PDB file of C-alpha atoms and ligand atoms in Angstrom:
ATOM      1  CA  MET A   1      65.670 114.122 106.711  1.00 47.00           C
ATOM      2  CA  GLY A   2      62.847 112.966 108.942  1.00 48.00           C
ATOM      3  CA  PRO A   3      61.394 110.063 109.034  1.00 46.00           C
ATOM      4  CA  ALA A   4      58.528 109.259 106.136  1.00 48.00           C
ATOM      5  CA  THR A   5      56.396 108.899 109.272  1.00 46.00           C
ATOM      6  CA  ASP A   6      53.746 112.227 111.395  1.00 46.00           C
ATOM      7  CA  ILE A   7      55.060 109.444 114.949  1.00 53.00           C
ATOM      8  CA  ALA A   8      55.424 112.277 116.388  1.00 69.00           C
ATOM      9  CA  GLU A   9      58.584 110.043 118.407  1.00 82.00           C
ATOM     10  CA  PRO A  10      59.148 106.684 116.684  1.00 93.00           C
ATOM     11  CA  LEU A  11      61.223 105.128 119.256  1.00 96.00           C
ATOM     12  CA  GLU A  12      59.954 102.492 122.055  1.00 95.00           C
ATOM     13  CA  VAL A  13      61.475 101.096 124.982  1.00 95.00           C
ATOM     14  CA  LEU A  14      61.968  96.738 124.977  1.00 93.00           C
ATOM     15  CA  GLU A  15      62.283  93.957 126.477  1.00 91.00           C
ATOM     16  CA  THR A  16      65.157  92.774 124.093  1.00 84.00           C
ATOM     17  CA  ASP A  17      64.890  88.833 123.475  1.00 74.00           C
ATOM     18  CA  CYS A  18      68.152  87.979 124.052  1.00 67.00           C
ATOM     19  CA  GLY A  19      68.870  88.776 127.475  1.00 65.00           C
ATOM     20  CA  TYR A  20      70.153  91.663 127.772  1.00 68.00           C
ATOM     21  CA  GLY A  21      67.398  93.608 129.271  1.00 82.00           C
ATOM     22  CA  LEU A  22      65.430  96.506 128.059  1.00 92.00           C
ATOM     23  CA  GLY A  23      66.329  97.836 124.797  1.00 95.00           C
ATOM     24  CA  VAL A  24      65.534 100.519 122.496  1.00 97.00           C
ATOM     25  CA  ARG A  25      63.636  99.603 119.053  1.00 96.00           C
ATOM     26  CA  SER A  26      63.068 102.053 115.928  1.00 97.00           C
ATOM     27  CA  LEU A  27      59.193 102.039 115.154  1.00 96.00           C
ATOM     28  CA  ALA A  28      60.553 103.639 111.207  1.00 96.00           C
ATOM     29  CA  ALA A  29      63.113 104.195 108.390  1.00 97.00           C
ATOM     30  CA  TRP A  30      65.936 106.041 109.054  1.00 98.00           C
ATOM     31  CA  ARG A  31      69.547 106.842 106.153  1.00 98.00           C
ATOM     32  CA  ALA A  32      72.817 106.917 107.119  1.00 98.00           C
ATOM     33  CA  GLY A  33      73.386 111.220 108.893  1.00 98.00           C
ATOM     34  CA  ASP A  34      69.452 110.969 110.456  1.00 97.00           C
ATOM     35  CA  VAL A  35      69.352 112.497 113.176  1.00 97.00           C
ATOM     36  CA  VAL A  36      67.268 109.681 114.748  1.00 97.00           C
ATOM     37  CA  HIS A  37      66.455 111.554 118.735  1.00 96.00           C
ATOM     38  CA  ARG A  38      67.372 114.924 120.933  1.00 96.00           C
ATOM     39  CA  PHE A  39      67.387 114.161 124.066  1.00 96.00           C
ATOM     40  CA  SER A  40      67.187 115.601 127.383  1.00 95.00           C
ATOM     41  CA  GLY A  41      67.383 115.235 130.663  1.00 96.00           C
ATOM     42  CA  VAL A  42      69.083 115.379 134.091  1.00 96.00           C
ATOM     43  CA  VAL A  43      72.568 116.823 133.993  1.00 96.00           C
ATOM     44  CA  GLY A  44      74.401 115.492 137.518  1.00 96.00           C
ATOM     45  CA  ALA A  45      78.012 114.200 138.900  1.00 96.00           C
ATOM     46  CA  GLU A  46      76.629 110.881 139.718  1.00 94.00           C
ATOM     47  CA  LEU A  47      77.452 108.533 137.053  1.00 93.00           C
ATOM     48  CA  LYS A  48      74.712 105.152 137.551  1.00 91.00           C
ATOM     49  CA  GLN A  49      73.273 102.631 136.081  1.00 89.00           C
ATOM     50  CA  HIS A  50      71.077 104.413 133.178  1.00 91.00           C
ATOM     51  CA  THR A  51      73.200 107.408 132.272  1.00 95.00           C
ATOM     52  CA  LEU A  52      75.480 108.450 129.744  1.00 97.00           C
ATOM     53  CA  GLN A  53      79.272 110.516 129.780  1.00 97.00           C
ATOM     54  CA  VAL A  54      78.519 114.237 128.502  1.00 97.00           C
ATOM     55  CA  ASN A  55      81.688 115.555 129.064  1.00 95.00           C
ATOM     56  CA  GLU A  56      84.645 114.803 131.208  1.00 93.00           C
ATOM     57  CA  HIS A  57      83.023 115.100 135.000  1.00 95.00           C
ATOM     58  CA  LEU A  58      79.571 114.961 133.701  1.00 97.00           C
ATOM     59  CA  HIS A  59      76.526 112.538 133.233  1.00 97.00           C
ATOM     60  CA  ILE A  60      72.704 112.949 132.106  1.00 97.00           C
ATOM     61  CA  SER A  61      70.096 110.522 133.691  1.00 96.00           C
ATOM     62  CA  GLY A  62      67.003 110.672 133.525  1.00 94.00           C
ATOM     63  CA  THR A  63      66.749 110.521 129.833  1.00 95.00           C
ATOM     64  CA  ARG A  64      63.266 108.444 127.889  1.00 94.00           C
ATOM     65  CA  TYR A  65      65.308 106.969 125.504  1.00 96.00           C
ATOM     66  CA  ILE A  66      68.951 106.512 125.244  1.00 96.00           C
ATOM     67  CA  GLY A  67      69.345 105.327 128.876  1.00 95.00           C
ATOM     68  CA  TYR A  68      67.849 102.407 127.396  1.00 95.00           C
ATOM     69  CA  LEU A  69      70.039 101.962 124.437  1.00 96.00           C
ATOM     70  CA  SER A  70      71.827  98.289 123.550  1.00 95.00           C
ATOM     71  CA  HIS A  71      75.459  98.083 122.985  1.00 96.00           C
ATOM     72  CA  GLY A  72      77.401  96.485 119.571  1.00 96.00           C
ATOM     73  CA  CYS A  73      80.502  97.453 118.288  1.00 97.00           C
ATOM     74  CA  ASP A  74      79.378  98.167 114.720  1.00 98.00           C
ATOM     75  CA  PRO A  75      76.329 100.250 115.948  1.00 98.00           C
ATOM     76  CA  ASN A  76      74.013 101.881 114.146  1.00 98.00           C
ATOM     77  CA  CYS A  77      73.890 104.756 115.704  1.00 98.00           C
ATOM     78  CA  ARG A  78      75.760 107.424 118.020  1.00 98.00           C
ATOM     79  CA  LEU A  79      75.344 109.650 120.635  1.00 98.00           C
ATOM     80  CA  ASP A  80      76.218 113.194 120.075  1.00 97.00           C
ATOM     81  CA  MET A  81      76.362 114.535 123.685  1.00 97.00           C
ATOM     82  CA  SER A  82      77.426 118.329 122.294  1.00 95.00           C
ATOM     83  CA  SER A  83      74.351 119.030 120.848  1.00 96.00           C
ATOM     84  CA  PHE A  84      72.579 116.242 122.616  1.00 97.00           C
ATOM     85  CA  GLU A  85      70.858 114.124 118.640  1.00 97.00           C
ATOM     86  CA  MET A  86      71.030 110.772 118.480  1.00 97.00           C
ATOM     87  CA  VAL A  87      72.019 110.444 114.918  1.00 98.00           C
ATOM     88  CA  ALA A  88      71.725 107.136 112.510  1.00 98.00           C
ATOM     89  CA  LEU A  89      75.726 105.864 111.051  1.00 98.00           C
ATOM     90  CA  LYS A  90      74.115 103.314 108.371  1.00 98.00           C
ATOM     91  CA  ASP A  91      70.500 102.732 106.749  1.00 98.00           C
ATOM     92  CA  ILE A  92      68.185 101.558 110.268  1.00 98.00           C
ATOM     93  CA  ALA A  93      64.569 100.306 109.075  1.00 98.00           C
ATOM     94  CA  ALA A  94      61.420  99.654 110.812  1.00 97.00           C
ATOM     95  CA  GLY A  95      61.450  97.656 113.721  1.00 96.00           C
ATOM     96  CA  ASP A  96      65.677  97.500 114.323  1.00 96.00           C
ATOM     97  CA  LEU A  97      67.095  97.533 117.893  1.00 96.00           C
ATOM     98  CA  LEU A  98      68.865 100.621 117.599  1.00 97.00           C
ATOM     99  CA  THR A  99      72.523 100.412 118.805  1.00 97.00           C
ATOM    100  CA  ILE A 100      75.738 102.433 120.040  1.00 98.00           C
ATOM    101  CA  ASP A 101      78.988 101.203 120.742  1.00 98.00           C
ATOM    102  CA  TYR A 102      79.133 102.451 124.956  1.00 97.00           C
ATOM    103  CA  ALA A 103      83.306 103.528 125.084  1.00 97.00           C
ATOM    104  CA  ALA A 104      82.521 105.736 122.444  1.00 97.00           C
ATOM    105  CA  THR A 105      80.314 108.332 125.237  1.00 97.00           C
ATOM    106  CA  GLU A 106      81.663 106.770 129.291  1.00 97.00           C
ATOM    107  CA  ASP A 107      85.118 107.005 129.580  1.00 97.00           C
ATOM    108  CA  ARG A 108      84.113 104.191 132.754  1.00 96.00           C
ATOM    109  CA  LEU A 109      80.994 102.136 132.569  1.00 96.00           C
ATOM    110  CA  PHE A 110      78.858 101.615 135.646  1.00 94.00           C
ATOM    111  CA  ARG A 111      79.181  97.641 134.785  1.00 94.00           C
ATOM    112  CA  GLN A 112      81.157  96.184 132.384  1.00 97.00           C
ATOM    113  CA  PHE A 113      79.988  93.379 130.310  1.00 95.00           C
ATOM    114  CA  ALA A 114      80.504  90.602 127.870  1.00 96.00           C
ATOM    115  CA  CYS A 115      79.281  91.389 124.512  1.00 95.00           C
ATOM    116  CA  HIS A 116      77.628  88.401 122.104  1.00 92.00           C
ATOM    117  CA  CYS A 117      77.012  90.958 119.434  1.00 91.00           C
ATOM    118  CA  SER A 118      77.894  89.837 116.569  1.00 89.00           C
ATOM    119  CA  ALA A 119      80.094  92.234 114.460  1.00 95.00           C
ATOM    120  CA  LEU A 120      83.040  91.084 113.118  1.00 95.00           C
ATOM    121  CA  THR A 121      84.875  93.604 115.431  1.00 95.00           C
ATOM    122  CA  CYS A 122      83.721  92.556 118.346  1.00 97.00           C
ATOM    123  CA  ARG A 123      85.609  93.274 121.540  1.00 97.00           C
ATOM    124  CA  ARG A 124      84.093  90.176 123.752  1.00 96.00           C
ATOM    125  CA  TRP A 125      84.025  92.299 126.840  1.00 98.00           C
ATOM    126  CA  ILE A 126      83.310  96.766 126.382  1.00 98.00           C
ATOM    127  CA  THR A 127      85.002  98.200 128.951  1.00 98.00           C
ATOM    128  CA  GLY A 128      84.923 102.012 128.714  1.00 98.00           C
ATOM    129  CA  ARG A 129      87.301 104.153 126.646  1.00 97.00           C
ATOM    130  CA  ALA A 130      89.659 105.115 130.089  1.00 97.00           C
ATOM    131  CA  GLU A 131      89.467 101.909 131.877  1.00 98.00           C
ATOM    132  CA  GLY A 132      91.141  98.197 131.004  1.00 98.00           C
ATOM    133  CA  ALA A 133      88.596  95.621 131.689  1.00 98.00           C
ATOM    134  CA  ASP A 134      88.592  93.789 135.529  1.00 98.00           C
ATOM    135  CA  ALA A 135      89.865  91.201 137.036  1.00 98.00           C
ATOM    136  CA  GLU A 136      85.903  89.398 135.714  1.00 98.00           C
ATOM    137  CA  GLY A 137      86.267  90.427 132.707  1.00 98.00           C
ATOM    138  CA  ARG A 138      89.884  89.220 131.985  1.00 98.00           C
ATOM    139  CA  ALA A 139      88.820  85.603 133.630  1.00 98.00           C
ATOM    140  CA  TYR A 140      85.422  85.822 130.849  1.00 97.00           C
ATOM    141  CA  LEU A 141      89.236  87.229 127.932  1.00 97.00           C
ATOM    142  CA  ALA A 142      91.275  84.200 129.090  1.00 97.00           C
ATOM    143  CA  ARG A 143      89.404  82.331 128.923  1.00 96.00           C
ATOM    144  CA  LEU A 144      87.763  82.484 125.410  1.00 95.00           C
ATOM    145  CA  ALA A 145      91.717  82.293 124.825  1.00 93.00           C
ATOM    146  CA  LEU A 146      91.528  79.058 125.320  1.00 94.00           C
ATOM    147  CA  GLU A 147      88.941  77.521 124.200  1.00 91.00           C
ATOM    148  CA  THR A 148      89.617  80.061 120.462  1.00 84.00           C
ATOM    149  CA  ALA A 149      92.853  77.863 120.584  1.00 84.00           C
ATOM    150  CA  ALA A 150      91.364  74.454 121.586  1.00 75.00           C
TER     151      ALA A 150
HETATM  152 ZN1   ZN B 201      79.951  93.377 120.175  1.00 96.19          ZN
END
């Protein structure tokens, strides 16, 4: 099932209004399970800011959209790194910001960061799946715990 539109690539990179830099918005509506986008790029060994991990040793860079996806702890998309497809996890409306869970593909992040997504399951500090919080993250989480206890 594709989108009900004839726009060849109904995605748009934009500056997000929440101060997290660039994001990707869908210009079309999708149903859960739809392939939203097929991506391509340059696959190499280097981990960089907008790369995504393909397997244990390789990262993809120079992608048109997926390098700019925002993180969400309860995301509306996932990346299939064997078929190079972005798949909708939920129904998506035209205009929605597309999100993925960075820890679903990345062992290590180029840079860990605080998360303010609205998910009930928000992890507050985002790391790769194979690493713990760095010193900044541990301090941030400790501060949050104090504020919650107060
Ligand atoms: Zn979050």
